[in-house]
């Protein structure tokens, strides 16, 4: 069960692109250098169309097959980095302080470029492949912006495919599942109003810190007591801001955090219960609290048919024993979910080996995974668009 010879041959060059991108990480929509590099390569490879500025700084390259009419499939990579101080000590470590490719988007971009080059040379498929390079995956909603910019309609994309590296999964292995694979990601901010005063006379105050503490406990009650234990809900309060002095009870406090769910229904009901809990706990203790609930990314839902096609392509490359086809969902989120809301498709995980986990200052994309990822993309195009 072969890796593509061309992918193994191109590995050093693709690794060099990857490391060059790694040295110059860019954030959110501000990926101008990266996008310029990507567009330049796609033109050099002879793509039939290279469109820039989609969803602000996104790029789409169109490659038509040589076997006539057929559908257009989208294959997507992400280009942005994270605001993290790199601690890998690598020769090609970030040259920009406070920014780092700590999620492997440098590797995703380089692998999809490698696949684009091979597909543009061989064109052994019908219809066309749209290679999609999106900005702002890390919380900026770049996928949504590209969709809102009319990308699907403009290129007549009928199915979409995404790939993310996964530390802990050995190199050469894939993991995927049909249905909900990654969680919906929402952000909550809770503003608590009490009445400040002398810390030695708490009875004359309404202590917003005490109210905040009770709200945090009560929110975990939604997870433990209101949610079907077979379903998944995460409520993590990650910020608690209040007070400036040792002997003063402040008048207000603010909590912030994130909510993760794996189903649309639970996402709805969790928001309602969180609001009721926040408002009523504060009221019971004599204060007031209000909730701002911001829906960020939807659930990443893999459709059955496209997941089957992805499994078939991965099997071609590494053999059936290397694919976990019923992988456990994870409560992390993916901006690719916005593309999956518009078109059927699937997201697959590619083993990154025994490295630090993503978003860790010690993390690095594993260049040994490059031939696997490139072969997967090429086989996927040839499988879905078989003449
Ligand atoms: Ni990522």
Short mmCIF file of C-alpha atoms and ligand atoms in Angstrom, two decimals:
data_model
loop_
_atom_site.label_atom_id
_atom_site.label_comp_id
_atom_site.label_asym_id
_atom_site.label_seq_id
_atom_site.Cartn_x
_atom_site.Cartn_y
_atom_site.Cartn_z
CA UNK A 1 0.00 0.00 0.00
CA UNK A 2 2.10 2.77 -1.33
CA UNK A 3 2.95 6.28 -0.47
CA UNK A 4 3.16 8.25 -3.65
CA UNK A 5 6.75 8.11 -4.95
CA UNK A 6 6.49 11.74 -5.95
CA UNK A 7 5.45 12.70 -2.41
CA UNK A 8 8.48 10.96 -0.91
CA UNK A 9 10.71 12.56 -3.51
CA UNK A 10 9.29 16.04 -2.82
CA UNK A 11 9.56 15.66 0.97
CA UNK A 12 12.82 17.64 1.46
CA UNK A 13 11.54 20.51 -0.65
CA UNK A 14 8.13 20.59 1.05
CA UNK A 15 9.86 20.42 4.46
CA UNK A 16 11.94 23.44 3.41
CA UNK A 17 8.76 25.38 2.53
CA UNK A 18 7.29 24.32 5.87
CA UNK A 19 10.32 25.48 7.83
CA UNK A 20 10.42 28.78 5.94
CA UNK A 21 6.76 29.35 6.89
CA UNK A 22 7.58 28.31 10.45
CA UNK A 23 10.18 31.08 10.76
CA UNK A 24 7.68 33.77 9.72
CA UNK A 25 4.44 33.07 11.61
CA UNK A 26 1.51 35.42 11.02
CA UNK A 27 -1.68 35.83 13.02
CA UNK A 28 -5.39 35.65 12.15
CA UNK A 29 -6.26 37.53 8.94
CA UNK A 30 -2.86 39.18 8.88
CA UNK A 31 -1.25 36.39 6.84
CA UNK A 32 -0.07 38.55 3.93
CA UNK A 33 3.44 37.09 3.55
CA UNK A 34 2.15 33.53 3.83
CA UNK A 35 -0.65 34.15 1.34
CA UNK A 36 1.81 35.72 -1.08
CA UNK A 37 4.06 32.67 -0.81
CA UNK A 38 1.10 30.32 -1.37
CA UNK A 39 -0.29 32.24 -4.35
CA UNK A 40 3.19 32.44 -5.92
CA UNK A 41 3.66 28.68 -5.65
CA UNK A 42 0.18 27.91 -7.04
CA UNK A 43 0.91 30.10 -10.08
CA UNK A 44 4.29 28.45 -10.55
CA UNK A 45 2.60 25.01 -10.50
CA UNK A 46 0.30 26.06 -13.34
CA UNK A 47 -3.05 26.11 -11.54
CA UNK A 48 -5.86 27.10 -13.93
CA UNK A 49 -6.96 29.86 -11.59
CA UNK A 50 -5.41 31.44 -8.51
CA UNK A 51 -7.82 33.68 -6.62
CA UNK A 52 -6.51 35.86 -3.77
CA UNK A 53 -8.23 37.99 -1.16
CA UNK A 54 -11.12 35.60 -0.55
CA UNK A 55 -12.46 36.15 2.97
CA UNK A 56 -9.88 38.96 3.22
CA UNK A 57 -6.61 36.99 2.89
CA UNK A 58 -7.72 33.51 1.79
CA UNK A 59 -6.48 31.85 -1.42
CA UNK A 60 -8.14 29.36 -3.75
CA UNK A 61 -6.25 27.55 -6.53
CA UNK A 62 -8.27 25.69 -9.15
CA UNK A 63 -6.81 22.64 -10.90
CA UNK A 64 -8.87 21.05 -13.68
CA UNK A 65 -8.52 17.33 -14.37
CA UNK A 66 -7.77 15.93 -17.83
CA UNK A 67 -10.73 13.53 -17.87
CA UNK A 68 -13.51 15.94 -18.71
CA UNK A 69 -16.45 17.34 -16.81
CA UNK A 70 -17.13 16.48 -13.20
CA UNK A 71 -17.72 18.02 -9.80
CA UNK A 72 -15.36 20.39 -8.02
CA UNK A 73 -14.07 19.34 -4.61
CA UNK A 74 -12.50 21.64 -2.04
CA UNK A 75 -9.39 20.56 -0.12
CA UNK A 76 -8.59 22.96 2.69
CA UNK A 77 -5.51 23.98 4.72
CA UNK A 78 -5.10 26.78 7.27
CA UNK A 79 -2.28 29.36 7.25
CA UNK A 80 -2.30 31.22 10.59
CA UNK A 81 -0.13 30.87 13.70
CA UNK A 82 -0.63 31.57 17.42
CA UNK A 83 0.41 34.32 19.84
CA UNK A 84 2.82 32.02 21.73
CA UNK A 85 6.52 32.45 22.56
CA UNK A 86 8.26 29.51 20.90
CA UNK A 87 10.37 27.29 23.15
CA UNK A 88 11.54 24.59 20.73
CA UNK A 89 15.09 25.93 20.27
CA UNK A 90 14.98 24.71 16.66
CA UNK A 91 17.26 26.18 13.99
CA UNK A 92 14.15 27.27 12.10
CA UNK A 93 12.28 28.56 15.19
CA UNK A 94 10.06 31.62 14.87
CA UNK A 95 11.93 34.82 14.08
CA UNK A 96 9.02 36.91 15.28
CA UNK A 97 8.86 37.23 19.07
CA UNK A 98 5.53 36.21 20.57
CA UNK A 99 4.29 34.37 17.49
CA UNK A 100 4.57 30.71 16.71
CA UNK A 101 3.27 28.02 14.38
CA UNK A 102 2.19 25.92 17.35
CA UNK A 103 -0.70 24.14 15.66
CA UNK A 104 1.06 22.82 12.56
CA UNK A 105 -0.73 25.07 10.08
CA UNK A 106 2.70 25.57 8.49
CA UNK A 107 2.71 21.82 7.78
CA UNK A 108 -0.90 21.80 6.56
CA UNK A 109 -0.15 24.61 4.11
CA UNK A 110 3.09 23.04 2.85
CA UNK A 111 1.48 19.60 2.36
CA UNK A 112 -1.48 20.99 0.42
CA UNK A 113 0.96 22.96 -1.75
CA UNK A 114 2.88 19.74 -2.44
CA UNK A 115 -0.35 18.00 -3.38
CA UNK A 116 -1.37 20.91 -5.61
CA UNK A 117 1.92 20.67 -7.48
CA UNK A 118 1.51 16.96 -8.10
CA UNK A 119 -2.17 17.29 -9.07
CA UNK A 120 -1.36 20.12 -11.49
CA UNK A 121 1.32 17.94 -13.12
CA UNK A 122 -0.71 14.72 -13.37
CA UNK A 123 -4.36 15.87 -13.53
CA UNK A 124 -5.49 12.27 -13.37
CA UNK A 125 -9.10 13.06 -12.45
CA UNK A 126 -12.32 14.49 -13.86
CA UNK A 127 -13.87 17.79 -12.79
CA UNK A 128 -11.61 19.98 -10.70
CA UNK A 129 -9.87 20.38 -7.37
CA UNK A 130 -10.05 23.67 -5.49
CA UNK A 131 -7.18 23.95 -3.02
CA UNK A 132 -8.31 26.27 -0.24
CA UNK A 133 -5.88 28.14 2.04
CA UNK A 134 -7.73 29.93 4.81
CA UNK A 135 -6.64 32.66 7.23
CA UNK A 136 -7.72 33.06 10.87
CA UNK A 137 -8.48 29.49 11.91
CA UNK A 138 -7.35 30.25 15.47
CA UNK A 139 -10.46 32.03 16.70
CA UNK A 140 -10.94 34.52 13.89
CA UNK A 141 -13.51 32.67 11.82
CA UNK A 142 -11.54 32.80 8.55
CA UNK A 143 -13.47 29.79 7.24
CA UNK A 144 -16.75 31.62 7.80
CA UNK A 145 -15.37 34.71 6.02
CA UNK A 146 -14.40 32.66 2.97
CA UNK A 147 -17.84 31.03 2.88
CA UNK A 148 -19.55 34.42 3.33
CA UNK A 149 -17.42 35.75 0.47
CA UNK A 150 -19.18 33.28 -1.84
CA UNK A 151 -16.29 30.82 -2.27
CA UNK A 152 -18.51 27.72 -2.60
CA UNK A 153 -20.67 29.27 -5.33
CA UNK A 154 -17.83 31.01 -7.17
CA UNK A 155 -15.89 27.76 -7.65
CA UNK A 156 -18.99 25.50 -7.70
CA UNK A 157 -17.51 23.42 -4.87
CA UNK A 158 -19.77 20.46 -4.04
CA UNK A 159 -17.80 18.69 -1.27
CA UNK A 160 -15.11 19.85 1.16
CA UNK A 161 -12.28 18.00 2.88
CA UNK A 162 -10.06 19.11 5.76
CA UNK A 163 -7.01 17.65 7.49
CA UNK A 164 -5.35 18.36 10.83
CA UNK A 165 -2.24 16.85 12.36
CA UNK A 166 -2.70 15.05 15.69
CA UNK A 167 0.18 14.66 18.17
CA UNK A 168 0.11 11.32 19.94
CA UNK A 169 -1.16 9.52 16.85
CA UNK A 170 1.83 7.78 15.22
CA UNK A 171 3.14 9.08 11.89
CA UNK A 172 1.50 7.14 9.08
CA UNK A 173 -1.79 6.76 10.92
CA UNK A 174 -5.13 8.48 10.38
CA UNK A 175 -8.14 8.98 12.65
CA UNK A 176 -11.65 9.93 11.55
CA UNK A 177 -15.29 9.30 12.34
CA UNK A 178 -18.70 9.91 10.81
CA UNK A 179 -20.84 12.45 12.67
CA UNK A 180 -19.72 14.98 15.27
CA UNK A 181 -15.91 14.91 15.39
CA UNK A 182 -15.01 18.26 16.98
CA UNK A 183 -17.03 20.39 19.35
CA UNK A 184 -18.91 23.64 19.00
CA UNK A 185 -16.95 26.40 20.69
CA UNK A 186 -18.69 29.31 22.41
CA UNK A 187 -17.45 32.08 24.68
CA UNK A 188 -19.17 33.39 27.79
CA UNK A 189 -18.66 36.56 29.76
CA UNK A 190 -20.49 37.06 33.06
CA UNK A 191 -20.75 40.54 34.56
CA UNK A 192 -21.58 40.47 38.29
CA UNK A 193 -22.82 43.54 40.13
CA UNK A 194 -22.78 43.70 43.90
CA UNK A 195 -22.09 46.49 46.39
CA UNK A 196 -18.57 47.25 47.53
CA UNK A 197 -17.43 48.12 51.02
CA UNK A 198 -15.09 47.42 53.93
CA UNK A 199 -13.82 43.85 53.98
CA UNK A 200 -14.30 43.74 57.76
CA UNK A 201 -18.04 44.50 57.44
CA UNK A 202 -19.23 42.04 54.78
CA UNK A 203 -22.83 42.32 56.00
CA UNK A 204 -22.91 45.88 54.69
CA UNK A 205 -21.87 44.77 51.21
CA UNK A 206 -23.03 42.47 48.44
CA UNK A 207 -19.88 40.54 47.70
CA UNK A 208 -19.51 39.93 43.93
CA UNK A 209 -16.54 37.60 44.50
CA UNK A 210 -18.64 35.31 46.67
CA UNK A 211 -21.42 35.42 44.06
CA UNK A 212 -18.88 34.58 41.33
CA UNK A 213 -17.64 31.58 43.31
CA UNK A 214 -21.21 30.26 43.70
CA UNK A 215 -21.89 30.77 39.98
CA UNK A 216 -18.78 28.77 39.05
CA UNK A 217 -19.91 25.87 41.24
CA UNK A 218 -23.47 26.02 39.98
CA UNK A 219 -22.33 26.00 36.33
CA UNK A 220 -20.62 22.65 36.92
CA UNK A 221 -23.99 21.46 38.21
CA UNK A 222 -25.37 21.96 34.68
CA UNK A 223 -22.74 19.53 33.42
CA UNK A 224 -23.22 17.02 36.23
CA UNK A 225 -26.97 17.22 36.91
CA UNK A 226 -28.76 18.65 33.85
CA UNK A 227 -26.89 16.90 31.04
CA UNK A 228 -27.33 13.31 29.86
CA UNK A 229 -24.11 11.65 31.08
CA UNK A 230 -23.71 9.96 27.69
CA UNK A 231 -23.55 13.40 26.02
CA UNK A 232 -20.65 15.85 26.19
CA UNK A 233 -20.67 19.32 27.71
CA UNK A 234 -17.66 21.28 28.92
CA UNK A 235 -18.01 24.56 30.81
CA UNK A 236 -14.63 26.01 31.72
CA UNK A 237 -14.37 29.31 33.56
CA UNK A 238 -10.92 30.58 32.67
CA UNK A 239 -11.03 34.18 33.91
CA UNK A 240 -12.12 35.70 37.24
CA UNK A 241 -11.37 39.38 37.53
CA UNK A 242 -12.24 41.39 40.65
CA UNK A 243 -10.79 43.61 43.31
CA UNK A 244 -7.58 45.58 43.89
CA UNK A 245 -7.06 45.71 47.66
CA UNK A 246 -6.73 43.24 50.54
CA UNK A 247 -9.31 45.02 52.69
CA UNK A 248 -11.92 46.12 50.20
CA UNK A 249 -14.85 44.15 48.83
CA UNK A 250 -15.15 45.38 45.24
CA UNK A 251 -18.48 46.42 43.70
CA UNK A 252 -18.23 44.17 40.64
CA UNK A 253 -16.59 41.09 39.20
CA UNK A 254 -16.27 39.52 35.80
CA UNK A 255 -15.98 35.88 34.77
CA UNK A 256 -15.06 34.53 31.38
CA UNK A 257 -14.78 31.12 29.84
CA UNK A 258 -15.75 28.68 27.16
CA UNK A 259 -18.56 26.20 26.50
CA UNK A 260 -18.07 23.10 24.32
CA UNK A 261 -20.78 20.79 23.00
CA UNK A 262 -21.00 18.02 20.41
CA UNK A 263 -24.62 18.48 19.35
CA UNK A 264 -26.72 21.38 18.16
CA UNK A 265 -29.49 20.50 20.64
CA UNK A 266 -27.22 20.49 23.67
CA UNK A 267 -25.64 23.74 22.52
CA UNK A 268 -29.11 25.34 22.59
CA UNK A 269 -30.14 23.94 25.96
CA UNK A 270 -26.75 24.66 27.58
CA UNK A 271 -27.02 28.34 26.73
CA UNK A 272 -30.50 28.54 28.28
CA UNK A 273 -29.44 26.74 31.50
CA UNK A 274 -26.26 28.82 31.83
CA UNK A 275 -28.26 32.04 31.55
CA UNK A 276 -30.84 30.89 34.12
CA UNK A 277 -28.11 29.78 36.52
CA UNK A 278 -26.06 32.96 36.24
CA UNK A 279 -29.02 35.29 36.72
CA UNK A 280 -30.74 33.35 39.47
CA UNK A 281 -27.70 32.50 41.60
CA UNK A 282 -26.72 36.19 41.63
CA UNK A 283 -30.29 37.22 42.51
CA UNK A 284 -30.50 34.70 45.35
CA UNK A 285 -27.41 36.27 46.90
CA UNK A 286 -28.71 39.83 46.56
CA UNK A 287 -26.72 40.85 43.49
CA UNK A 288 -27.19 40.90 39.76
CA UNK A 289 -25.42 39.12 36.96
CA UNK A 290 -25.75 39.17 33.20
CA UNK A 291 -24.47 36.73 30.64
CA UNK A 292 -23.04 37.48 27.23
CA UNK A 293 -23.01 34.26 25.20
CA UNK A 294 -21.10 34.42 21.91
CA UNK A 295 -21.37 31.54 19.47
CA UNK A 296 -17.97 31.08 17.87
CA UNK A 297 -17.57 27.82 15.91
CA UNK A 298 -20.29 25.23 15.18
CA UNK A 299 -19.92 21.47 15.69
CA UNK A 300 -17.66 19.84 13.07
CA UNK A 301 -19.91 17.17 11.59
CA UNK A 302 -18.45 14.66 9.13
CA UNK A 303 -20.95 13.34 6.59
CA UNK A 304 -21.10 9.59 6.02
CA UNK A 305 -20.43 9.39 2.28
CA UNK A 306 -17.47 11.80 2.29
CA UNK A 307 -15.99 10.11 5.39
CA UNK A 308 -16.14 6.84 3.47
CA UNK A 309 -14.27 8.45 0.56
CA UNK A 310 -11.61 9.83 2.91
CA UNK A 311 -11.17 6.41 4.50
CA UNK A 312 -10.82 4.83 1.03
CA UNK A 313 -8.11 7.36 0.10
CA UNK A 314 -6.22 6.90 3.40
CA UNK A 315 -6.45 3.13 2.96
CA UNK A 316 -4.87 3.41 -0.50
CA UNK A 317 -1.95 5.25 1.04
CA UNK A 318 -1.24 3.39 4.29
CA UNK A 319 -3.46 0.30 4.39
CA UNK A 320 -6.63 -0.40 6.37
CA UNK A 321 -4.79 -1.17 9.62
CA UNK A 322 -3.48 2.42 9.77
CA UNK A 323 -6.87 4.10 9.93
CA UNK A 324 -8.95 4.50 13.05
CA UNK A 325 -12.42 4.81 11.48
CA UNK A 326 -14.39 5.32 14.71
CA UNK A 327 -12.10 7.80 16.45
CA UNK A 328 -13.24 9.43 19.69
CA UNK A 329 -14.57 12.97 19.15
CA UNK A 330 -12.57 15.75 20.79
CA UNK A 331 -13.86 18.87 22.53
CA UNK A 332 -11.47 21.15 20.63
CA UNK A 333 -13.08 23.11 17.79
CA UNK A 334 -12.39 23.70 14.11
CA UNK A 335 -13.20 26.63 11.93
CA UNK A 336 -13.60 24.11 9.06
CA UNK A 337 -17.04 23.48 10.64
CA UNK A 338 -18.34 26.57 8.79
CA UNK A 339 -17.42 25.00 5.45
CA UNK A 340 -19.10 21.75 6.55
CA UNK A 341 -22.28 23.69 7.34
CA UNK A 342 -22.40 24.70 3.67
CA UNK A 343 -21.28 21.51 1.94
CA UNK A 344 -21.00 17.80 2.77
CA UNK A 345 -17.48 16.78 3.67
CA UNK A 346 -15.14 15.47 6.32
CA UNK A 347 -12.16 16.30 8.51
CA UNK A 348 -9.41 13.74 9.06
CA UNK A 349 -6.56 13.60 11.59
CA UNK A 350 -3.04 12.76 10.44
CA UNK A 351 -0.56 11.31 12.94
CA UNK A 352 2.13 13.77 14.07
CA UNK A 353 3.95 11.17 16.20
CA UNK A 354 5.21 11.57 19.72
CA UNK A 355 5.46 15.38 19.87
CA UNK A 356 4.21 17.99 22.31
CA UNK A 357 0.50 18.70 21.87
CA UNK A 358 -0.72 21.55 19.66
CA UNK A 359 -0.79 25.06 21.22
CA UNK A 360 2.20 24.08 23.39
CA UNK A 361 5.40 26.21 23.11
CA UNK A 362 7.40 22.98 22.59
CA UNK A 363 5.24 21.72 19.72
CA UNK A 364 6.56 21.25 16.18
CA UNK A 365 4.93 19.85 13.07
CA UNK A 366 6.54 16.53 12.13
CA UNK A 367 8.08 16.73 8.65
CA UNK A 368 8.10 12.93 8.44
CA UNK A 369 4.32 13.11 8.05
CA UNK A 370 4.65 15.13 4.83
CA UNK A 371 4.70 12.21 2.34
CA UNK A 372 1.68 10.70 4.12
CA UNK A 373 -0.36 13.91 4.01
CA UNK A 374 0.57 14.74 0.41
CA UNK A 375 -0.24 11.19 -0.74
CA UNK A 376 -3.58 11.35 1.07
CA UNK A 377 -4.60 14.57 -0.67
CA UNK A 378 -3.61 13.28 -4.09
CA UNK A 379 -5.36 9.92 -3.61
CA UNK A 380 -8.41 11.68 -2.24
CA UNK A 381 -8.76 13.82 -5.36
CA UNK A 382 -8.25 10.76 -7.58
CA UNK A 383 -10.75 8.73 -5.52
CA UNK A 384 -13.56 11.29 -5.33
CA UNK A 385 -13.06 12.47 -8.93
CA UNK A 386 -12.38 9.06 -10.47
CA UNK A 387 -12.89 9.32 -14.26
NI1 LIG B 1 -5.00 23.94 14.21
#
